[in-house]
CSV table of C-alpha atoms in Angstrom, one decimal:
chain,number,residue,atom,x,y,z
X,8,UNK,CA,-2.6,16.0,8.7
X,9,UNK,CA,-3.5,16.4,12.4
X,10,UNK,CA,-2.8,13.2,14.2
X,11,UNK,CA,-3.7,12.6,18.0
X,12,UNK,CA,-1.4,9.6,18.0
X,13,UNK,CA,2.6,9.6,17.8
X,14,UNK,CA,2.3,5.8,17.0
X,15,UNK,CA,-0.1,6.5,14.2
X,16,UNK,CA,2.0,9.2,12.3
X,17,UNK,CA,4.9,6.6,12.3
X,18,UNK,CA,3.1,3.7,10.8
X,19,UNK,CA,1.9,6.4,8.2
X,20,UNK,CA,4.9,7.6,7.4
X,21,UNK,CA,6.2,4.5,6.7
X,22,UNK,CA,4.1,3.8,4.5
X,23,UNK,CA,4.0,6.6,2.9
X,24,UNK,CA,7.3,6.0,1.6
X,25,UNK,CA,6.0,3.1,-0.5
X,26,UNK,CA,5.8,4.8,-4.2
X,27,UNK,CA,2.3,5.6,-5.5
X,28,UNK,CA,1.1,5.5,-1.7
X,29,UNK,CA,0.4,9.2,-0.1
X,30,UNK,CA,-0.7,9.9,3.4
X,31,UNK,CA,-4.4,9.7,2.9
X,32,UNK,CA,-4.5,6.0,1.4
X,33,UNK,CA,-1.4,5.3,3.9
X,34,UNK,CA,-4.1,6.7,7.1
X,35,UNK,CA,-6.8,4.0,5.3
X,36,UNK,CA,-4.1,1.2,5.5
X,37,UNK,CA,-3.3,2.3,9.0
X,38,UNK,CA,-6.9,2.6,10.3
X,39,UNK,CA,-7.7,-0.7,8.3
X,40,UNK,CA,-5.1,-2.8,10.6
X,41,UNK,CA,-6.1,-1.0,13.5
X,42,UNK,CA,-9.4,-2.2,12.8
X,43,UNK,CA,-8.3,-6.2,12.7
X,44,UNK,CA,-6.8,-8.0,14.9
X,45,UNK,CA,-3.4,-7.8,16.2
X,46,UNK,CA,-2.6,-11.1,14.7
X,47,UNK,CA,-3.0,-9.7,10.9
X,48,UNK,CA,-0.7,-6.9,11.5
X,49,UNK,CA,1.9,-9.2,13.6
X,50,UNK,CA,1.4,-11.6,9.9
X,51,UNK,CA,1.5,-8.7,7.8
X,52,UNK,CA,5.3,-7.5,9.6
X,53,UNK,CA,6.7,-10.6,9.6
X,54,UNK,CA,6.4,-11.5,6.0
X,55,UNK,CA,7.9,-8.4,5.1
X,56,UNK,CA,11.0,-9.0,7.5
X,57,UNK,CA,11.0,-12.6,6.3
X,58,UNK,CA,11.2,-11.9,3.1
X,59,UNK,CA,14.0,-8.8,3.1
X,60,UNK,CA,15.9,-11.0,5.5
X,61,UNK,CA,16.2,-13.8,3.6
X,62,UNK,CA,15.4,-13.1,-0.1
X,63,UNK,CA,18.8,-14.1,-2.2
X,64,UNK,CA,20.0,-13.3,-6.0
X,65,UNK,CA,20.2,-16.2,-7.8
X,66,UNK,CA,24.1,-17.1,-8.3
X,67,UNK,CA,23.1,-17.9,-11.7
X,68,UNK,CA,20.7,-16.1,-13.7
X,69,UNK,CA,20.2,-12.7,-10.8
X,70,UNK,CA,16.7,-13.1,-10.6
X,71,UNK,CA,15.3,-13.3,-7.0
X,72,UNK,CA,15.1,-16.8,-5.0
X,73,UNK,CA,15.1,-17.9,-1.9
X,74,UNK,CA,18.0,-20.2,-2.4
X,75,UNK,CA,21.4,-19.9,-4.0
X,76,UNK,CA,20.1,-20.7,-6.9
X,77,UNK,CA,16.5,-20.4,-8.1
X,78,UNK,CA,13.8,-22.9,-8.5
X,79,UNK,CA,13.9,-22.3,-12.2
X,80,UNK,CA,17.6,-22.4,-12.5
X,81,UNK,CA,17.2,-25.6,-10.9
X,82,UNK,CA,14.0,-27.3,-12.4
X,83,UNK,CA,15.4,-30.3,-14.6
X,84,UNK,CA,12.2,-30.1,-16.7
X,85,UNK,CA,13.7,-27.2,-18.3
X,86,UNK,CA,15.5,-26.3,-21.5
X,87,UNK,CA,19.2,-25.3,-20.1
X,88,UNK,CA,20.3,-24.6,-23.6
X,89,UNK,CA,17.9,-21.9,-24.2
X,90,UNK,CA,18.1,-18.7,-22.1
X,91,UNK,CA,16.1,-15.6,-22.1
X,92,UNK,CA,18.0,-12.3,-21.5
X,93,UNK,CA,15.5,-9.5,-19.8
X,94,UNK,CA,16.0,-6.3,-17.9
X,95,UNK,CA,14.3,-7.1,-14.7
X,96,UNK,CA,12.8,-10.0,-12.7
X,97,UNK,CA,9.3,-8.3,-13.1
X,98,UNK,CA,10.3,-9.8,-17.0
X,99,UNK,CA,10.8,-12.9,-15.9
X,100,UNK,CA,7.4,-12.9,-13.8
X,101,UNK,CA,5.6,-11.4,-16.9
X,102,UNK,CA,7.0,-14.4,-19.3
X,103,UNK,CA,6.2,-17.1,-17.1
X,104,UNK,CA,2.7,-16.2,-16.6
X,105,UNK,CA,2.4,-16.8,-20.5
X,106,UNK,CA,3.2,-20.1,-19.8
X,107,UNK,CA,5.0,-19.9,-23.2
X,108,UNK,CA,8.9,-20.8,-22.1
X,109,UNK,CA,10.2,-23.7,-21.1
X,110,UNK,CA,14.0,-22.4,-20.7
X,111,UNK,CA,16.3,-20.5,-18.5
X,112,UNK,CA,16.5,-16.9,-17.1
X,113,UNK,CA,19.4,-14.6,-17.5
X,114,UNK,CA,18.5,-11.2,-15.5
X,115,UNK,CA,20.5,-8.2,-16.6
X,116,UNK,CA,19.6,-5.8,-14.3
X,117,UNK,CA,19.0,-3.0,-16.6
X,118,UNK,CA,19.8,-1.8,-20.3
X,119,UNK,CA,23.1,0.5,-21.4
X,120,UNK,CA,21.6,3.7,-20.7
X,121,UNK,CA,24.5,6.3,-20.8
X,122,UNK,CA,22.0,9.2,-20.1
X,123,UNK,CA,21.5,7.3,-16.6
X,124,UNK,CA,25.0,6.3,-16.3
X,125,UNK,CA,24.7,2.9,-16.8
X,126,UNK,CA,27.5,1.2,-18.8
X,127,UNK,CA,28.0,-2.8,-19.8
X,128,UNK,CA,29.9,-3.4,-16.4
X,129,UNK,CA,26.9,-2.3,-14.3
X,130,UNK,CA,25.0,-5.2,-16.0
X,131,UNK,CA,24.8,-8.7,-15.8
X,132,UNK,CA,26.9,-8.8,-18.8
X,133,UNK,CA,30.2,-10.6,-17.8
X,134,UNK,CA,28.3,-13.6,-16.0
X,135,UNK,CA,26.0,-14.1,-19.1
X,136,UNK,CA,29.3,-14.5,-21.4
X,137,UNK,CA,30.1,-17.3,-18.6
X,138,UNK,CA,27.6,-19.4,-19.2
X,139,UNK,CA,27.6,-19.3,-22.7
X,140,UNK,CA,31.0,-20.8,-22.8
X,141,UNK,CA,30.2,-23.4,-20.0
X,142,UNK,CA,26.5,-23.9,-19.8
X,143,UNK,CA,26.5,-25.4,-23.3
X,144,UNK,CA,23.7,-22.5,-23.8
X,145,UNK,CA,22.7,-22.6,-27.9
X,146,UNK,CA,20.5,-19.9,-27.7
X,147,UNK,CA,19.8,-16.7,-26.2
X,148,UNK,CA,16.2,-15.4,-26.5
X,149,UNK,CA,16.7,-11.2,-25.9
X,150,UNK,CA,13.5,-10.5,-24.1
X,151,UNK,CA,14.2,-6.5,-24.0
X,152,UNK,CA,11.9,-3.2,-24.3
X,153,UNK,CA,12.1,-2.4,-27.9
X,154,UNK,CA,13.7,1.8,-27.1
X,155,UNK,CA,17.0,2.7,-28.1
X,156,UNK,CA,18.4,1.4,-25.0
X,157,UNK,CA,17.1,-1.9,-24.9
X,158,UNK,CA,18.3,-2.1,-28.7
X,159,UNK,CA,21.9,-0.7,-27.9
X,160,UNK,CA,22.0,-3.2,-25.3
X,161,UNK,CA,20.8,-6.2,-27.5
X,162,UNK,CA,23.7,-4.9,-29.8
X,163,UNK,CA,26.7,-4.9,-27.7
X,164,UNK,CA,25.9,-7.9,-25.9
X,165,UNK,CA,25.8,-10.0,-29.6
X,166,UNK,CA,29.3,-7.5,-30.6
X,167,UNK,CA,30.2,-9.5,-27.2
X,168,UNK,CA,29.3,-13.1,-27.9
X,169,UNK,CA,30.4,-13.2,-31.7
X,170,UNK,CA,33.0,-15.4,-31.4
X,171,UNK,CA,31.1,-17.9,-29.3
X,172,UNK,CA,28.5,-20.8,-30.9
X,173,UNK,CA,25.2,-19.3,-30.1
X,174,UNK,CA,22.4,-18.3,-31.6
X,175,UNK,CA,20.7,-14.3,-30.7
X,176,UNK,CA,17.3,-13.8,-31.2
X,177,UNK,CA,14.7,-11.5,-30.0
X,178,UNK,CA,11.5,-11.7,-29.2
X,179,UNK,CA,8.9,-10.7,-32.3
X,180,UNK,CA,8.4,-7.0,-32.5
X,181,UNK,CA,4.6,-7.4,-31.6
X,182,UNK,CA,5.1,-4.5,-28.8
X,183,UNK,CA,4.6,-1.2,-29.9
X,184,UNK,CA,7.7,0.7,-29.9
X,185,UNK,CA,8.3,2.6,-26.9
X,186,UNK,CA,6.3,0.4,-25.2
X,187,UNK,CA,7.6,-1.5,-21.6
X,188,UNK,CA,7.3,-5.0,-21.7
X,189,UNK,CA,5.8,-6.0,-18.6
X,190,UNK,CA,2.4,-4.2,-19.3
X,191,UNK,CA,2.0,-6.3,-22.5
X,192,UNK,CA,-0.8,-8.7,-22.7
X,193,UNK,CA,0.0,-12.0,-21.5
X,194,UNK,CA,-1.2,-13.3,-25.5
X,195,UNK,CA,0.9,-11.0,-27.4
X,196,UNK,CA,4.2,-11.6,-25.1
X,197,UNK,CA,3.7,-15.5,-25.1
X,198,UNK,CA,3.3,-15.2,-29.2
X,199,UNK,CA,6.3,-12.9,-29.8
X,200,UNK,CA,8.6,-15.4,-27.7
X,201,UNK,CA,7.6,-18.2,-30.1
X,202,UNK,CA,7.9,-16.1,-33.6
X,203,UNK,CA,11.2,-14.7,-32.1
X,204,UNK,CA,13.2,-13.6,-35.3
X,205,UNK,CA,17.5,-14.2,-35.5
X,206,UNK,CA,19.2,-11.2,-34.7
X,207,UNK,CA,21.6,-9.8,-37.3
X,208,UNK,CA,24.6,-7.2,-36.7
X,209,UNK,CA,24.5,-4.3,-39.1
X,210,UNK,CA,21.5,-5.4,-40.2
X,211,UNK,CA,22.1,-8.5,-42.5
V,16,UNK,CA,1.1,-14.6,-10.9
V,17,UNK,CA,4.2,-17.0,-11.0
V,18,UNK,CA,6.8,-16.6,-8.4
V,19,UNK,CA,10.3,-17.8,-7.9
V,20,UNK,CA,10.5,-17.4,-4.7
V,21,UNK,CA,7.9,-18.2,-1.8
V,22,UNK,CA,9.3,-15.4,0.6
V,23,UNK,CA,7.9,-12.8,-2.6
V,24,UNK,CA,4.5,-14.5,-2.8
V,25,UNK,CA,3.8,-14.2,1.3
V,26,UNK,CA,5.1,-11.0,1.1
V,27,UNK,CA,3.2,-9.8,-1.9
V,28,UNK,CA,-0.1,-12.1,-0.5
V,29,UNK,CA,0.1,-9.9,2.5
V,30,UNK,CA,-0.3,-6.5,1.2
V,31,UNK,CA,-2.8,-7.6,-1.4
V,32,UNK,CA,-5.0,-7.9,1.8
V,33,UNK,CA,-4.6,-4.7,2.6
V,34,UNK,CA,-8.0,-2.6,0.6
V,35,UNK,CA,-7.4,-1.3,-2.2
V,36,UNK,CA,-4.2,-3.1,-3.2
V,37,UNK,CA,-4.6,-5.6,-5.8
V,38,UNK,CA,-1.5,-8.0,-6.4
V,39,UNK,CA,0.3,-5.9,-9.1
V,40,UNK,CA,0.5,-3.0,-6.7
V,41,UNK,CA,1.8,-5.4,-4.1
V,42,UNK,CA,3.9,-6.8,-6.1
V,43,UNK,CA,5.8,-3.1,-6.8
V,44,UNK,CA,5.8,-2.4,-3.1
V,45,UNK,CA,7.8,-5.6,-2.5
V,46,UNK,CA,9.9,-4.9,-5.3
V,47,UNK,CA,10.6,-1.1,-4.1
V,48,UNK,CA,11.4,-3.0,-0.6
V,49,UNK,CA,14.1,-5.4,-1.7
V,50,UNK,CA,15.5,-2.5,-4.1
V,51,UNK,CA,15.9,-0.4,-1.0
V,52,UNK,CA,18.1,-1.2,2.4
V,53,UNK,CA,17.2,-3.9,4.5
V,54,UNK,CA,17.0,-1.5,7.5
V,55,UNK,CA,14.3,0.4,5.4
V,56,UNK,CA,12.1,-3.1,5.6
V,57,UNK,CA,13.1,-3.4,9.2
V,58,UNK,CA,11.9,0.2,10.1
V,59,UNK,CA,8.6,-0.2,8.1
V,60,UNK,CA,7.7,-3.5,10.2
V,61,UNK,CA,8.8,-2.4,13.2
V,62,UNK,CA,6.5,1.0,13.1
V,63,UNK,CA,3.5,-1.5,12.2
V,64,UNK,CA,3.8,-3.8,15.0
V,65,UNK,CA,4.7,-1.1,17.6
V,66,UNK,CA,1.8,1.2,16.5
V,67,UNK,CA,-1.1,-2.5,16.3
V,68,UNK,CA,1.1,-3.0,19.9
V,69,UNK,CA,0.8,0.0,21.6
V,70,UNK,CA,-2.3,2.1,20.3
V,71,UNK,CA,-5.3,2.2,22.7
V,72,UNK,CA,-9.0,3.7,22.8
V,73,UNK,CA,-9.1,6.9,24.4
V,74,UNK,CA,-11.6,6.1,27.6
V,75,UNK,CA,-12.8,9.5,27.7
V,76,UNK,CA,-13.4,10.4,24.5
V,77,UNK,CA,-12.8,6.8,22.1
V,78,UNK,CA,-10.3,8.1,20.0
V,79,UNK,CA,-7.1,6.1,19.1
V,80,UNK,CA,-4.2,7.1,21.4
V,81,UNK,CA,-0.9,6.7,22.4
V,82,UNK,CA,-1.7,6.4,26.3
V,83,UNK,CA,-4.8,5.6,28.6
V,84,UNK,CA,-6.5,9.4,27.7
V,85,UNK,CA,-5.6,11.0,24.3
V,86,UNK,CA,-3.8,14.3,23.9
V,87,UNK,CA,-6.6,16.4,22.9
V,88,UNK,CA,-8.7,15.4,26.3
V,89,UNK,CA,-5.4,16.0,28.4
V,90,UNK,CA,-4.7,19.3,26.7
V,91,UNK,CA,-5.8,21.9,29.4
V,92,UNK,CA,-6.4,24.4,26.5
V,93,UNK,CA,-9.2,22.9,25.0
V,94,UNK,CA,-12.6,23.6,25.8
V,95,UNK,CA,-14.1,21.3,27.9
V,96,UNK,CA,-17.7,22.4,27.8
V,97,UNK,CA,-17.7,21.5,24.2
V,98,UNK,CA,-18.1,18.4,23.0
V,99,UNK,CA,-18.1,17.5,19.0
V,100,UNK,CA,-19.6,14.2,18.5
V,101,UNK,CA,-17.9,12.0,15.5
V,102,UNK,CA,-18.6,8.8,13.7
V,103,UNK,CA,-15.1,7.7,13.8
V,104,UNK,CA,-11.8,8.8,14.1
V,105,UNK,CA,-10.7,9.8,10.7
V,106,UNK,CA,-13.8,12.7,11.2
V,107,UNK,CA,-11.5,13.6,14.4
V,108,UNK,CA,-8.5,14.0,12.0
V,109,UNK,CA,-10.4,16.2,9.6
V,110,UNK,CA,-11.9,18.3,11.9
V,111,UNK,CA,-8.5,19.1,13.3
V,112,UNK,CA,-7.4,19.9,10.2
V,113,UNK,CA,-9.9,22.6,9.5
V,114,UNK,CA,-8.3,24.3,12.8
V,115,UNK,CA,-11.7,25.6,13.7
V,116,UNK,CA,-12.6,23.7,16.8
V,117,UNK,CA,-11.0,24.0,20.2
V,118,UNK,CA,-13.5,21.7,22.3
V,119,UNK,CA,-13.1,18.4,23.1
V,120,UNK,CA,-14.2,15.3,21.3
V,121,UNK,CA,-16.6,12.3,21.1
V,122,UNK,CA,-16.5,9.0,18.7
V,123,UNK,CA,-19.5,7.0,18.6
V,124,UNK,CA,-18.1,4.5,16.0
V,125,UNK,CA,-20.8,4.6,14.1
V,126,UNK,CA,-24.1,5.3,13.1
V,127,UNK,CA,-27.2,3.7,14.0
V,128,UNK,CA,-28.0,1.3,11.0
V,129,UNK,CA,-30.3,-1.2,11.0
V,130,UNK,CA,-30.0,-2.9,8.0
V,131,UNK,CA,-25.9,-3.3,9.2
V,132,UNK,CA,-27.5,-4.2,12.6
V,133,UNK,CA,-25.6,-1.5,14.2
V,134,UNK,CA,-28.1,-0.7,17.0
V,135,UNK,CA,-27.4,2.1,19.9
V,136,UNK,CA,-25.7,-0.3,22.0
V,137,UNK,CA,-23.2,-1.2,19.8
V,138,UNK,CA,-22.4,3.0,19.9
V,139,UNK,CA,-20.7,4.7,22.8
V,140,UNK,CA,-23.8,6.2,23.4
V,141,UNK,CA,-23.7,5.3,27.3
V,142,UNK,CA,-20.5,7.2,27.6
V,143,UNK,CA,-21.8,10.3,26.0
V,144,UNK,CA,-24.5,10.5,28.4
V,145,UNK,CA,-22.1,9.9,31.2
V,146,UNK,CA,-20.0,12.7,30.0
V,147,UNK,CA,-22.8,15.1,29.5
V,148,UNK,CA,-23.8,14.6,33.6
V,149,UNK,CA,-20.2,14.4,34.8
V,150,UNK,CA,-18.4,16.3,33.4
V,151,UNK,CA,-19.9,19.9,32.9
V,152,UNK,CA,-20.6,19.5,29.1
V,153,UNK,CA,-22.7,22.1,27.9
V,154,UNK,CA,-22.7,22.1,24.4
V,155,UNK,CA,-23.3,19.2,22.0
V,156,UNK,CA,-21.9,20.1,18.0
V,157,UNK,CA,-23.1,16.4,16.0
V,158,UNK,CA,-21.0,16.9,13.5
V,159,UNK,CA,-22.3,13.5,11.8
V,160,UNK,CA,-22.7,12.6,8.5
V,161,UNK,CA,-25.8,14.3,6.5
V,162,UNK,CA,-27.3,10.4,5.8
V,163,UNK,CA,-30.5,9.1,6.7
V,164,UNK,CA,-28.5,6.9,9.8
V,165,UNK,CA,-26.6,9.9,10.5
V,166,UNK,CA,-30.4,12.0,11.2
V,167,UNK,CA,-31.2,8.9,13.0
V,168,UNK,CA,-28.7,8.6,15.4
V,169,UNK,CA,-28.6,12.7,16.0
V,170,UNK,CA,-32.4,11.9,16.7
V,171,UNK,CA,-31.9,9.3,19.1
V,172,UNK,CA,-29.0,11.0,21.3
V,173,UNK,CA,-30.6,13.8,21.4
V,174,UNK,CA,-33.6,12.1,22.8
V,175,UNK,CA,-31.9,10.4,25.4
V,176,UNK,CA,-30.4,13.8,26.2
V,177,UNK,CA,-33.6,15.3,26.8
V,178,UNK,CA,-33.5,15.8,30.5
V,179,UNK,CA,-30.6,17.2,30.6
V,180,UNK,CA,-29.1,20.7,30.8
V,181,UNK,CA,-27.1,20.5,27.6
V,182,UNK,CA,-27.4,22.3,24.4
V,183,UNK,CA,-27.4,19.8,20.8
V,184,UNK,CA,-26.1,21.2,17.5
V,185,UNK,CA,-25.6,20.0,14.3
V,186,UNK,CA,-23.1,21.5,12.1
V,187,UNK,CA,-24.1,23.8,9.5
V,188,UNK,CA,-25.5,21.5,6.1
V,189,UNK,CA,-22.7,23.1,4.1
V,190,UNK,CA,-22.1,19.5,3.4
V,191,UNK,CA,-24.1,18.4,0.0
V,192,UNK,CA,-27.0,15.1,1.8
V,193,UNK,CA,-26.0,12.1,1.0
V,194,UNK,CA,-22.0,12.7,1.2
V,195,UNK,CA,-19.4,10.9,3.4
V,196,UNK,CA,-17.9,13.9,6.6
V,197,UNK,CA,-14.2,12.8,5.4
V,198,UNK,CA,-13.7,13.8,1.9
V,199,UNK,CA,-15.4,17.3,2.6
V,200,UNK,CA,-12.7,19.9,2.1
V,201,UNK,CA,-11.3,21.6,4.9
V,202,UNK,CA,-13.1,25.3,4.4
V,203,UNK,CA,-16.3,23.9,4.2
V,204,UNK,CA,-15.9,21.8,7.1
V,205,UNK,CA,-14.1,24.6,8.9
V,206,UNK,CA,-17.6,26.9,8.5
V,207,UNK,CA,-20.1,24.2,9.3
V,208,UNK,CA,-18.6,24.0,12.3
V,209,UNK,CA,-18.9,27.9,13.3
V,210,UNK,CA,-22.2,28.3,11.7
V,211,UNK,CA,-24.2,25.3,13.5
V,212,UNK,CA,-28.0,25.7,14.2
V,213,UNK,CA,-29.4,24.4,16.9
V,214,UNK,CA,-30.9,21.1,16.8
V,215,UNK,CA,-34.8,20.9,17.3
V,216,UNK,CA,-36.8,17.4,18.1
V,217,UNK,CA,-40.3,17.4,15.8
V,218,UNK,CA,-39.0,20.1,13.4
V,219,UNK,CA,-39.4,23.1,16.0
């Protein structure tokens, strides 16, 4: 693309490096601020900044906050004794939009994947073990893609907690297998958190 | 969409305005942001504000530059005599692209619409005219979209050209009526822009 402006091809390029954005949707975005007023794109700038600046990891359950610890982590109107185990944050976003869980967050940051290279100690693993044994946490809701990985990860992290007093369940297989959990249906992820079924080692 | 964090919901509120971004896409550009170095967040803002800062209206020719004239009217290689009339400055873009046209430019921003209530004063019509007298133009190419506004507009400008010693084209109708200059492809564009006839008030 021929551009007349140095400034132009800069603001392009950066956002062309935002995934699923090319050049010709990231020339529309540039043209479209152009076309408002300063003010929006001084807005638009600083929110981003803000945000990166200041966004934190929850000291508790990893999800993003803009505090040490989270506004859930933090609500007393929730269950502390029930926590659900997911991959991402985008999981936790997903299950509170159902509207269906009323307790804690534990985000692991991934599943076991040894194809990627990602073993138990990159996850979110050790800190979850801690607050089973001094959260008073009864159960853990495993809120993880149903693929190998997910399930190998659901595995070792009940191998992990065996000794302790809590419960493992996972959500209700109601997502295809294969399938990722944050494009399910609001309905069918708010349903399979309530018929979530106990988790059993070697089946039984 | 339920955040944790407020500094996520401005962030993900402000590219939702951008078009064609709805909040789930926002949501995975902010996510791709806070996955990534802060200094890639700092770069992206920064090349926003300085290009909405710093970019200015060419005052010869209307196109967005970098300084007071734009690099294709500074460039002492370029045609002067010639003078392709746009709608906006994206058709600038993809003219260049085709590499076919080595004269100088003109944006109108716009077409004459009167249902939009775009009239020839809100066009830089004036500035055309001045340009014709002043500065040696002798060739017109309206390379303008093939819409009823677009015919308009030609119509009109080349009225108010009458008297003077300037010759009016329109680019070649390689371009199927009704469809928008931008999304042509480049080899079409490319040859409607050496083969254009001669524009005729009254059919002849």
């Amino acid at each position: 693309m021929n551009f007349s402006s140095k400034l132009i091809e800069e603001a392009v390029e950066a956002f062309a490096t935002l995934p699923s954005i090319g050049k010709k949707t990231a020339l529309r975005l540039v043209l479209h601020l152009i076309k408002q007023e300063a003010e929006i794109s001084e807005q638009f700038a600083d929110a981003i900044l803000r945000m990166r600046k200041n966004i934190k990891e929850c000291k508790k359950c990893h999800n993003i906050s803009d505090h040490d610890i989270c506004s859930i982590c933090k609500d007393p109107k929730r269950d502390a004794s029930v926590v659900c185990v997911v991959e991402t944050i985008r999981d936790v976003m997903a299950i509170e939009d159902t509207g269906q869980f009323r307790g804690l967050y534990h985000v692991l940051g991934g599943v076991i994947s040894p194809i990627e290279g990602i073993g138990p100690t990159e996850l979110n693993i050790e800190s979850l073990k801690e607050r089973v044994q001094k959260d008073g946490v009864k159960e853990l809701i495993m809120a993880i893609s149903p693929t190998i990985e997910g399930d190998t990860t659901i595995f070792y992290i009940t191998k992990q907690l065996k000794e302790l007093d809590v419960k493992v369940s996972t959500i209700a297989r109601g997502i295809s297998f294969g399938g990722e959990l944050e494009y399910a249906d609001e309905l069918t992820l708010g349903r399979s958190i309530i018929a979530r079924t106990p988790y059993r080692l070697n089946n039984g």
